[in-house]
CSV table of C-alpha atoms in Angstrom, one decimal:
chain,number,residue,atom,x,y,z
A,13,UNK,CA,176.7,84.4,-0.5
A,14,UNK,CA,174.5,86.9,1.5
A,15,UNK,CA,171.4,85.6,3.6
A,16,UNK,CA,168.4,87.6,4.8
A,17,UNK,CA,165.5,86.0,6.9
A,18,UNK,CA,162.6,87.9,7.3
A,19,UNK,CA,160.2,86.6,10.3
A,20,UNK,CA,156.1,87.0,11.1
A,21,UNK,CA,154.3,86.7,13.6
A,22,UNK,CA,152.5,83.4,12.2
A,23,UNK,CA,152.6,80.9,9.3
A,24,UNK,CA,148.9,82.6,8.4
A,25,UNK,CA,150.3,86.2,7.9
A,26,UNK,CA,153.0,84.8,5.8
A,27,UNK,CA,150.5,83.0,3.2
A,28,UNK,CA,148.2,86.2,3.0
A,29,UNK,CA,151.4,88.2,2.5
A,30,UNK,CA,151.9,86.0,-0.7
A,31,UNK,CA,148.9,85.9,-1.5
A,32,UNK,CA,148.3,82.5,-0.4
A,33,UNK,CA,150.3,81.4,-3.2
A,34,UNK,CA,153.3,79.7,-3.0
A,35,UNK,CA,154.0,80.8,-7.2
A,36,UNK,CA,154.5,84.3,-5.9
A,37,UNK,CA,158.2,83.4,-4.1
A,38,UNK,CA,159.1,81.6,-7.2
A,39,UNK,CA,158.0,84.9,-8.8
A,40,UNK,CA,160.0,86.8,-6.6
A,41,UNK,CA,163.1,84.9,-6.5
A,42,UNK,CA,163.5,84.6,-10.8
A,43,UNK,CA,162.7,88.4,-11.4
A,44,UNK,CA,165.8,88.9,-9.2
A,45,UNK,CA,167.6,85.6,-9.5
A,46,UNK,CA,167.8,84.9,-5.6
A,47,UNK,CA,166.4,81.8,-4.2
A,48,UNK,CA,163.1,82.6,-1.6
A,49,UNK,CA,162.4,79.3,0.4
A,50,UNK,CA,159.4,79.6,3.1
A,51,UNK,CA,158.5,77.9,5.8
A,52,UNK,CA,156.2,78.4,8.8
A,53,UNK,CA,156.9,82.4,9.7
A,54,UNK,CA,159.6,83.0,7.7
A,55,UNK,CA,161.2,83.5,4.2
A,56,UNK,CA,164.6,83.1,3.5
A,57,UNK,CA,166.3,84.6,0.7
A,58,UNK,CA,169.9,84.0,-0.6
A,59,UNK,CA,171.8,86.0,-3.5
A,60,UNK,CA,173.1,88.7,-4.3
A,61,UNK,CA,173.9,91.9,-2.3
A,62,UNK,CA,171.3,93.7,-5.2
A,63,UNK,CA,169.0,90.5,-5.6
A,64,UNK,CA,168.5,90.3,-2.1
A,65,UNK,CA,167.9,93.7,-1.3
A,66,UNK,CA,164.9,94.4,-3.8
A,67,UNK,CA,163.4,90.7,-2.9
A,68,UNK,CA,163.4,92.0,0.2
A,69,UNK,CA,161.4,95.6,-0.6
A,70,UNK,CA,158.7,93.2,-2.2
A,71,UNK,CA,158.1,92.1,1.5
A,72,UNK,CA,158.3,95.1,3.0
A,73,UNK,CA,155.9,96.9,0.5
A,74,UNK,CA,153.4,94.0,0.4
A,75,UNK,CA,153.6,94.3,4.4
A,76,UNK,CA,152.7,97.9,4.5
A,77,UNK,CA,149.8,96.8,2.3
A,78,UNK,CA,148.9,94.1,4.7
A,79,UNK,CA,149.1,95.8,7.6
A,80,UNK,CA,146.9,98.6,6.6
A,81,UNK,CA,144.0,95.8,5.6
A,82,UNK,CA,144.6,95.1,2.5
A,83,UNK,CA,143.8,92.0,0.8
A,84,UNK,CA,146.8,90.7,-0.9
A,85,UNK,CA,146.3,88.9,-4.7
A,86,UNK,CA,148.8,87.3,-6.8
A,87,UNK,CA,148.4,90.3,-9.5
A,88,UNK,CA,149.2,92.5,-6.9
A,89,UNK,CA,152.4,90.7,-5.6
A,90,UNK,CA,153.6,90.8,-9.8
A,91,UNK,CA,152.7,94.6,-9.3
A,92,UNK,CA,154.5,95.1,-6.3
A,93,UNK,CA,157.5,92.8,-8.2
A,94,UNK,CA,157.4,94.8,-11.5
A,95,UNK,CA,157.7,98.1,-9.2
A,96,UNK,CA,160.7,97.3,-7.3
A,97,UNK,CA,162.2,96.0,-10.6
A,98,UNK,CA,161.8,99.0,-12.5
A,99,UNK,CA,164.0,100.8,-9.6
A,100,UNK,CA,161.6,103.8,-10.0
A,101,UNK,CA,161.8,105.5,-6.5
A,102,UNK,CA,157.8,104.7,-6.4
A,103,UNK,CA,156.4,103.2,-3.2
A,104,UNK,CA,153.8,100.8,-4.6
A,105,UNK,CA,152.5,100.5,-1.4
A,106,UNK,CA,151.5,103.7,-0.8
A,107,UNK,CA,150.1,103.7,-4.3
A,108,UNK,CA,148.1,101.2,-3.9
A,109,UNK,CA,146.3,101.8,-0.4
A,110,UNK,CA,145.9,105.8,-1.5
A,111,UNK,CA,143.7,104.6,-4.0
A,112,UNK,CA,141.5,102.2,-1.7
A,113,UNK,CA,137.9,101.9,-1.9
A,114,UNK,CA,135.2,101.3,0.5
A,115,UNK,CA,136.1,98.5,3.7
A,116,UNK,CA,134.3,98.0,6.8
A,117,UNK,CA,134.8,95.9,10.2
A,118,UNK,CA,133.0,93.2,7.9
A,119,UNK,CA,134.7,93.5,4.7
A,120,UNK,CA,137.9,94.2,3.1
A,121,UNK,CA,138.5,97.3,1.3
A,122,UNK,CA,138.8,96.7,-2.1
A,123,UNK,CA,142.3,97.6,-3.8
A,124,UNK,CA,143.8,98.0,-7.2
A,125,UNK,CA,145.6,95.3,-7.7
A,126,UNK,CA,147.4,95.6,-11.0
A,127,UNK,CA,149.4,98.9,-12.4
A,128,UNK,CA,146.3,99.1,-15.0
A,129,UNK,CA,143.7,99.2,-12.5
A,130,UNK,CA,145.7,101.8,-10.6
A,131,UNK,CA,145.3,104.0,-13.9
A,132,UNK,CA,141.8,103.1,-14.2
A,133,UNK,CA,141.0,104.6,-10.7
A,134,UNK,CA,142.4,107.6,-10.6
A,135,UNK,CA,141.2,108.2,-14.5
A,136,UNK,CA,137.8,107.4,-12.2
A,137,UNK,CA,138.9,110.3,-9.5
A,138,UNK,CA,140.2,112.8,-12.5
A,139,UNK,CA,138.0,112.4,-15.6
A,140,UNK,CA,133.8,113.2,-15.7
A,141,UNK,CA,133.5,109.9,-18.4
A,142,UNK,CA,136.0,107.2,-18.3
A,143,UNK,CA,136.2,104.5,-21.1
A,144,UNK,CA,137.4,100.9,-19.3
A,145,UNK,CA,138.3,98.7,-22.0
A,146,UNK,CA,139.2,95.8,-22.3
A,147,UNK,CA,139.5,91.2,-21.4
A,148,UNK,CA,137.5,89.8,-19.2
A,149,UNK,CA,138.2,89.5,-15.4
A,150,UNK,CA,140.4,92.6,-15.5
A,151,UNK,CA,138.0,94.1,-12.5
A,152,UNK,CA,136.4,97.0,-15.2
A,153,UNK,CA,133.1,96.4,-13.8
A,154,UNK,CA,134.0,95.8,-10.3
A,155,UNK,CA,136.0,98.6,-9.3
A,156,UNK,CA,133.6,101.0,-11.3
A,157,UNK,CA,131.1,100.0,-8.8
A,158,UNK,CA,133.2,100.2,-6.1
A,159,UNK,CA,134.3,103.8,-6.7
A,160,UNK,CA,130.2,104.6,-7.2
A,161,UNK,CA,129.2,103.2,-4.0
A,162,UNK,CA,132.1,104.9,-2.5
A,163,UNK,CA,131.3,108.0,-3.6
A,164,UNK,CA,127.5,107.7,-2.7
A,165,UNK,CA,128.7,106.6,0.7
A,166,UNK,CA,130.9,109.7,1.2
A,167,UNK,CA,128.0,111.9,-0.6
A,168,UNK,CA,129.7,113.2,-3.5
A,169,UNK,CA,127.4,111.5,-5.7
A,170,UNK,CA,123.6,111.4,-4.5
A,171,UNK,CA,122.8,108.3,-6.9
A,172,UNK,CA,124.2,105.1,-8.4
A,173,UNK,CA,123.2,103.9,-12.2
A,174,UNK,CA,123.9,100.6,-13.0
A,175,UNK,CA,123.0,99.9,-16.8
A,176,UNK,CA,123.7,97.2,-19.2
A,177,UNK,CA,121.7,96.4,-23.0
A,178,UNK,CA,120.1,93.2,-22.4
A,179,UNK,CA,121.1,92.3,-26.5
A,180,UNK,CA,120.2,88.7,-26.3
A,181,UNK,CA,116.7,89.7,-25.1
A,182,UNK,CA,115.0,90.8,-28.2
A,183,UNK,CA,111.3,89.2,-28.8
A,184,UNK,CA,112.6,85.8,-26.5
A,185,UNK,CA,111.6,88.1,-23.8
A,186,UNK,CA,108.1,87.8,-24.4
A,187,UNK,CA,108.2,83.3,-24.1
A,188,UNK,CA,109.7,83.6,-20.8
A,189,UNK,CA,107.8,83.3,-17.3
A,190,UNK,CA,107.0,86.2,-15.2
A,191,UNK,CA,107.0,89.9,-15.1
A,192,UNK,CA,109.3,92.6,-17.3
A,193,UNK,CA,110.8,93.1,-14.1
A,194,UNK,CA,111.2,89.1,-14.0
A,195,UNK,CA,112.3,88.6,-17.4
A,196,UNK,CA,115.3,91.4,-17.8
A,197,UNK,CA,116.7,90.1,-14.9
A,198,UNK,CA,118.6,87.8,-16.0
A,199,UNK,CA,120.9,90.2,-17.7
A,200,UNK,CA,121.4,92.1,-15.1
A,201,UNK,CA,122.6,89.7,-12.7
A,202,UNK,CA,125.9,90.5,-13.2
A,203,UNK,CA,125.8,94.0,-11.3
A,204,UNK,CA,123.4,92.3,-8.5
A,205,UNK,CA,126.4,90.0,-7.9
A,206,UNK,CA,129.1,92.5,-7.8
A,207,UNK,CA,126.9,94.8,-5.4
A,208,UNK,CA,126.0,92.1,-2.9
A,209,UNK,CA,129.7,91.4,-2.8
A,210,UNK,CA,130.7,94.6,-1.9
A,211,UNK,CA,127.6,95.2,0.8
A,212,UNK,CA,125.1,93.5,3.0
A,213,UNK,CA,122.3,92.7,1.6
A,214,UNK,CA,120.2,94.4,3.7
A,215,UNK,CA,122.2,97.9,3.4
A,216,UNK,CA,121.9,97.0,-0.5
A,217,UNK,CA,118.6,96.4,-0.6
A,218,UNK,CA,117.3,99.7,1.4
A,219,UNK,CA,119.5,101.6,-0.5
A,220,UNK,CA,117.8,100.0,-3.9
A,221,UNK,CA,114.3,100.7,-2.4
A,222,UNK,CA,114.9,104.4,-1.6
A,223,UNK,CA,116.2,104.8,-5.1
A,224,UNK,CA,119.8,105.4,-4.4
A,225,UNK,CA,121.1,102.5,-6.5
A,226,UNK,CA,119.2,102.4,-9.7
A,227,UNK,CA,119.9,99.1,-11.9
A,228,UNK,CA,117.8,99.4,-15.3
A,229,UNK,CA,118.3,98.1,-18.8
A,230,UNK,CA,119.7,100.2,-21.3
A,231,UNK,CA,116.7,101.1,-22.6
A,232,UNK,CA,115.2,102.7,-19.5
A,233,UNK,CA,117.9,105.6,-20.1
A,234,UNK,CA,116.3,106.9,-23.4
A,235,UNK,CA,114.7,110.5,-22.7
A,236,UNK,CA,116.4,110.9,-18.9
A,237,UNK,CA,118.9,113.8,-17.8
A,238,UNK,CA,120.7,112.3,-14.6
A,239,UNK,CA,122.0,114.7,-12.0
A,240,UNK,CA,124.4,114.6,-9.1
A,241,UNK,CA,124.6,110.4,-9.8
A,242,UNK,CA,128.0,108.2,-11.1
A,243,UNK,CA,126.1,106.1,-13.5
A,244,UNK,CA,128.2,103.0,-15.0
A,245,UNK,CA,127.0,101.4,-18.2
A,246,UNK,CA,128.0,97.7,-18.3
A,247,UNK,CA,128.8,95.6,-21.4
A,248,UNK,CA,129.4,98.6,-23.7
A,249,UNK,CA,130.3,96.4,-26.6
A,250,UNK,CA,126.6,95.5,-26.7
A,251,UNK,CA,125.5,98.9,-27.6
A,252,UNK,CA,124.5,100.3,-30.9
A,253,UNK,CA,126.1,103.2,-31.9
A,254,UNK,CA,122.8,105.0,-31.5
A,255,UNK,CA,122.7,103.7,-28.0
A,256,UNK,CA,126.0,104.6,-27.2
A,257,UNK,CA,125.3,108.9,-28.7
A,258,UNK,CA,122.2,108.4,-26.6
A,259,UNK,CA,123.8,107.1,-23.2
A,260,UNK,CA,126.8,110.0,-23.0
A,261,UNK,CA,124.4,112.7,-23.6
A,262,UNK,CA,122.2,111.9,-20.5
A,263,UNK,CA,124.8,113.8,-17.7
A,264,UNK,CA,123.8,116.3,-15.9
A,265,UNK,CA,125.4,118.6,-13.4
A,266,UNK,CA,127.5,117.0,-11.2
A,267,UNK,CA,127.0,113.8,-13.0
A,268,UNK,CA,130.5,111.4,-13.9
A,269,UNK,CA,130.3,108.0,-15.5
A,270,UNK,CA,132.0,104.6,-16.4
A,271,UNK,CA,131.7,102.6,-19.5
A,272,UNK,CA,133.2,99.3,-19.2
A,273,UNK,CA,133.5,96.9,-22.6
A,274,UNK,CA,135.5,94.4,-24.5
A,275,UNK,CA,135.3,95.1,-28.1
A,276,UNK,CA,136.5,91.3,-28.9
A,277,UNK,CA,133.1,90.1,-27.3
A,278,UNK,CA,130.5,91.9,-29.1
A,279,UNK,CA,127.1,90.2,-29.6
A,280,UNK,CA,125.3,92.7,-32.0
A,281,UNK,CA,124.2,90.9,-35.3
A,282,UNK,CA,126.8,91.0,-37.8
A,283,UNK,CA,127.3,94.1,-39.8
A,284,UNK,CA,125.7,96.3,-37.0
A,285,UNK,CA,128.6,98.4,-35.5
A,286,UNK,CA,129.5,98.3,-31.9
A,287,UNK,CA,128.8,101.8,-30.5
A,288,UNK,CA,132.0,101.3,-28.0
A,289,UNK,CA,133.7,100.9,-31.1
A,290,UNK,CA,132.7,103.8,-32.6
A,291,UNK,CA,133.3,105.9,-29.6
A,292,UNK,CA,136.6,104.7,-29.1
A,293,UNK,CA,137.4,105.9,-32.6
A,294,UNK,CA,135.5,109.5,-32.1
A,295,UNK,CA,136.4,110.5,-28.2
A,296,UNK,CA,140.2,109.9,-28.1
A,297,UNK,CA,140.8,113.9,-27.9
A,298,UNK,CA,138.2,114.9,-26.3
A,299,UNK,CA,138.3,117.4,-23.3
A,300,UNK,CA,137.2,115.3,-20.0
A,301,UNK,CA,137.0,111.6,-21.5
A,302,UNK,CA,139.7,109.3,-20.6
A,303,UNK,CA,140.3,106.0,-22.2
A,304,UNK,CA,142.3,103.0,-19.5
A,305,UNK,CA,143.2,100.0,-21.9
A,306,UNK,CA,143.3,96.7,-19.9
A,307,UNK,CA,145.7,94.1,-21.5
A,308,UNK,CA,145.7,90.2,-20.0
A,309,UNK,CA,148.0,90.5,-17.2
A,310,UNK,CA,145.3,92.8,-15.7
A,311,UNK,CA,143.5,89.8,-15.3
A,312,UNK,CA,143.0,89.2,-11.6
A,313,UNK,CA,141.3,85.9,-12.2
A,314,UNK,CA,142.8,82.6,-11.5
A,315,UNK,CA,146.3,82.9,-13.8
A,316,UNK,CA,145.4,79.9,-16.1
A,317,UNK,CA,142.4,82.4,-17.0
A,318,UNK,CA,144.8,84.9,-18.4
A,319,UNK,CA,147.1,82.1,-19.9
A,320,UNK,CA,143.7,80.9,-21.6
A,321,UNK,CA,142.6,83.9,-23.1
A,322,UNK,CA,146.3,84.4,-24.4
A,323,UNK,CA,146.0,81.3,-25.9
A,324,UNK,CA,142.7,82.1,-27.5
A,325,UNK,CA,144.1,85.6,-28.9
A,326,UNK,CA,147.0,83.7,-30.7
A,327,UNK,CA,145.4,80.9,-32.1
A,328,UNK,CA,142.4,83.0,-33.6
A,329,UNK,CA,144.7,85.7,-35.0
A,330,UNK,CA,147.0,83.3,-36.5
A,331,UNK,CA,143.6,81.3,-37.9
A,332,UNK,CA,142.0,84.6,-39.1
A,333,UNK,CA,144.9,86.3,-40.6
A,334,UNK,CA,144.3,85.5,-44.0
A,335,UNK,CA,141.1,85.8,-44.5
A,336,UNK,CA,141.1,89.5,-43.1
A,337,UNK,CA,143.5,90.3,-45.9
A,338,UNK,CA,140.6,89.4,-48.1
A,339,UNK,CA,137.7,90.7,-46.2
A,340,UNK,CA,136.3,93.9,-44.7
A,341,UNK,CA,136.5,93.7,-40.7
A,342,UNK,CA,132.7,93.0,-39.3
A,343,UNK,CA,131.1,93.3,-36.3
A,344,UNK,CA,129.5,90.6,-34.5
A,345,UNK,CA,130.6,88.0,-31.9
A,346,UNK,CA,131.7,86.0,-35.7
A,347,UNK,CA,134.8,88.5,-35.3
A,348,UNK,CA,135.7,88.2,-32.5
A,349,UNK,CA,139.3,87.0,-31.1
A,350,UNK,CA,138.6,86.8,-27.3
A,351,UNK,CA,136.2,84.0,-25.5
A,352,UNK,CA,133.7,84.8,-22.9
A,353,UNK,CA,135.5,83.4,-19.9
């Protein structure tokens, strides 16, 4: 039975080649029924003549990745798997670092990692307002801001708007301590966190104070025309439909934006439609919108995150089945299928 070793330099190479998990050779030994067994600096695999030659183009293209600075995940290695399965003459590889955003001497560059993302970024590249919708943890938010900060950095955009609706807010606001200022912030922590991950926090907070990255409630957008700026609206699902209508009418020349939701989390009080909803419904054939739809194995959280939320989608559909046979479909988080993870 044929044998191929493949050798690295060191045992550390190997593990960030896999994605420091040792699931990925199983992974790549049942897709193409060969048996992958590591150790130190090198993987052995035994099968096949045709087993053995597409386990081995899983190494090669996650090395290309590697060795051009790329962070390897275990949703990337399935991509890189489901590739060379398909036998489709692609080079995921190249796909992948084509498609790269941002990286410096202090941090990585940050990648597409699943075939979805992929599609989400170059929608990103092609389309003037892209729809990124879907679970939780499938990187909507995070690469959205990555391609904004990349194009600020490379001047195609001049300014970054980061918005979400602070929905939970409502008169509650008013009991807590401090400032407005003080008081939304809460909700907008997410996009703080996903900017200070991408950039020092001294770059990121000179480019906040000289109003190149703008992050504002919802609210704030009402009445504004924004020019020359990639503008991102967060949480979409938490919008009303007038809020929505309101949002996409705000571009200006040379504007482009990003509106990132899961429609099986929405907060709004019952009865009150979510404006993603609505716009999902309405923009499908319209000139220059582009819709990416995220399913669970986008999720490039830990893997027992996506197993979870799978779980959670079959057990509430099964539960709910009946009574939406009897009842009209509402809105509200009473609907929904999907947890908050």
């Amino acid at each position: 039975m044929p044998v191929e070793t493949l050798t690295y330099e060191t045992p550390q190479f190997l593990h960030k080649l896999i994605g420091n998990d040792l699931g990925s050779l199983r992974l790549v030994g049942e897709t193409f029924g060969v048996n992958v067994i590591s150790r130190e600096g090198w993987v052995r695999i035994e099968g096949e003549d045709a087993g053995v030659a597409s386990a081995r183009e899983v190494f090669v293209q996650l090395e290309r990745v590697r060795r051009q600075g790329g962070e390897i995940s275990t949703g990337m290695v399935r991509l890189v798997t489901e590739s060379v399965q398909r036998e489709t003459g692609d080079a995921p590889a190249e796909a992948i670092m084509q498609l790269k955003l941002l990286g410096s001497t202090k941090r990585p560059a940050v990648l597409a990692k699943t075939r979805g993302q992929i599609a989400y970024v170059q929608a990103m590249r092609e389309s003037e307002v892209v729809f990124g919708v879907g679970p939780a943890g499938t990187g909507k938010t995070y690469l959205a801001m990555a391609q904004g900060l990349h194009w600020l950095k490379e001047k195609v955009v001049q300014r970054l708007v980061l918005t979400r609706p602070a929905v939970e807010a409502g008169e509650a606001l008013g009991f807590l301590p401090g400032d407005l200022k003080e008081k939304i912030f809460p909700y907008l922590r997410p996009l703080y966190d996903a900017l200070y991950d991408m950039l020092e926090p001294e770059e990121a907070e000179r480019l906040i104070e000289r109003g190149s990255i703008e992050i504002a409630p919802l609210a704030y957008m009402r009445g504004r025309t924004l020019k020359n700026a990639f503008i991102i609206l967060d949480e979409a699902q938490n919008t009303t439909t007038e809020q929505m209508l309101m949002f996409l009418t705000r571009l200006g020349e040379g504007a482009r934006c990003v509106v990132t939701g899961d429609p099986s989390q929405v907060d709004l009080r019952r009865h009150v439609k979510s404006g993603l909803r609505e716009a999902v419904e309405l923009l499908q054939d319209v000139e220059g919108v582009r819709f990416v739809n995220f399913a669970p194995k986008d999720i490039v959280r830990l893997p027992v995150v996506q197993r979870i939320i799978e779980a959670y989608q079959t057990g509430r559909t099964r539960k709910t089945e009946p009574q939406r046979l009897k009842e009209p479909e509402g809105e509200g988080k009473d609907s929904c299928p999907t947890p908050d993870v």
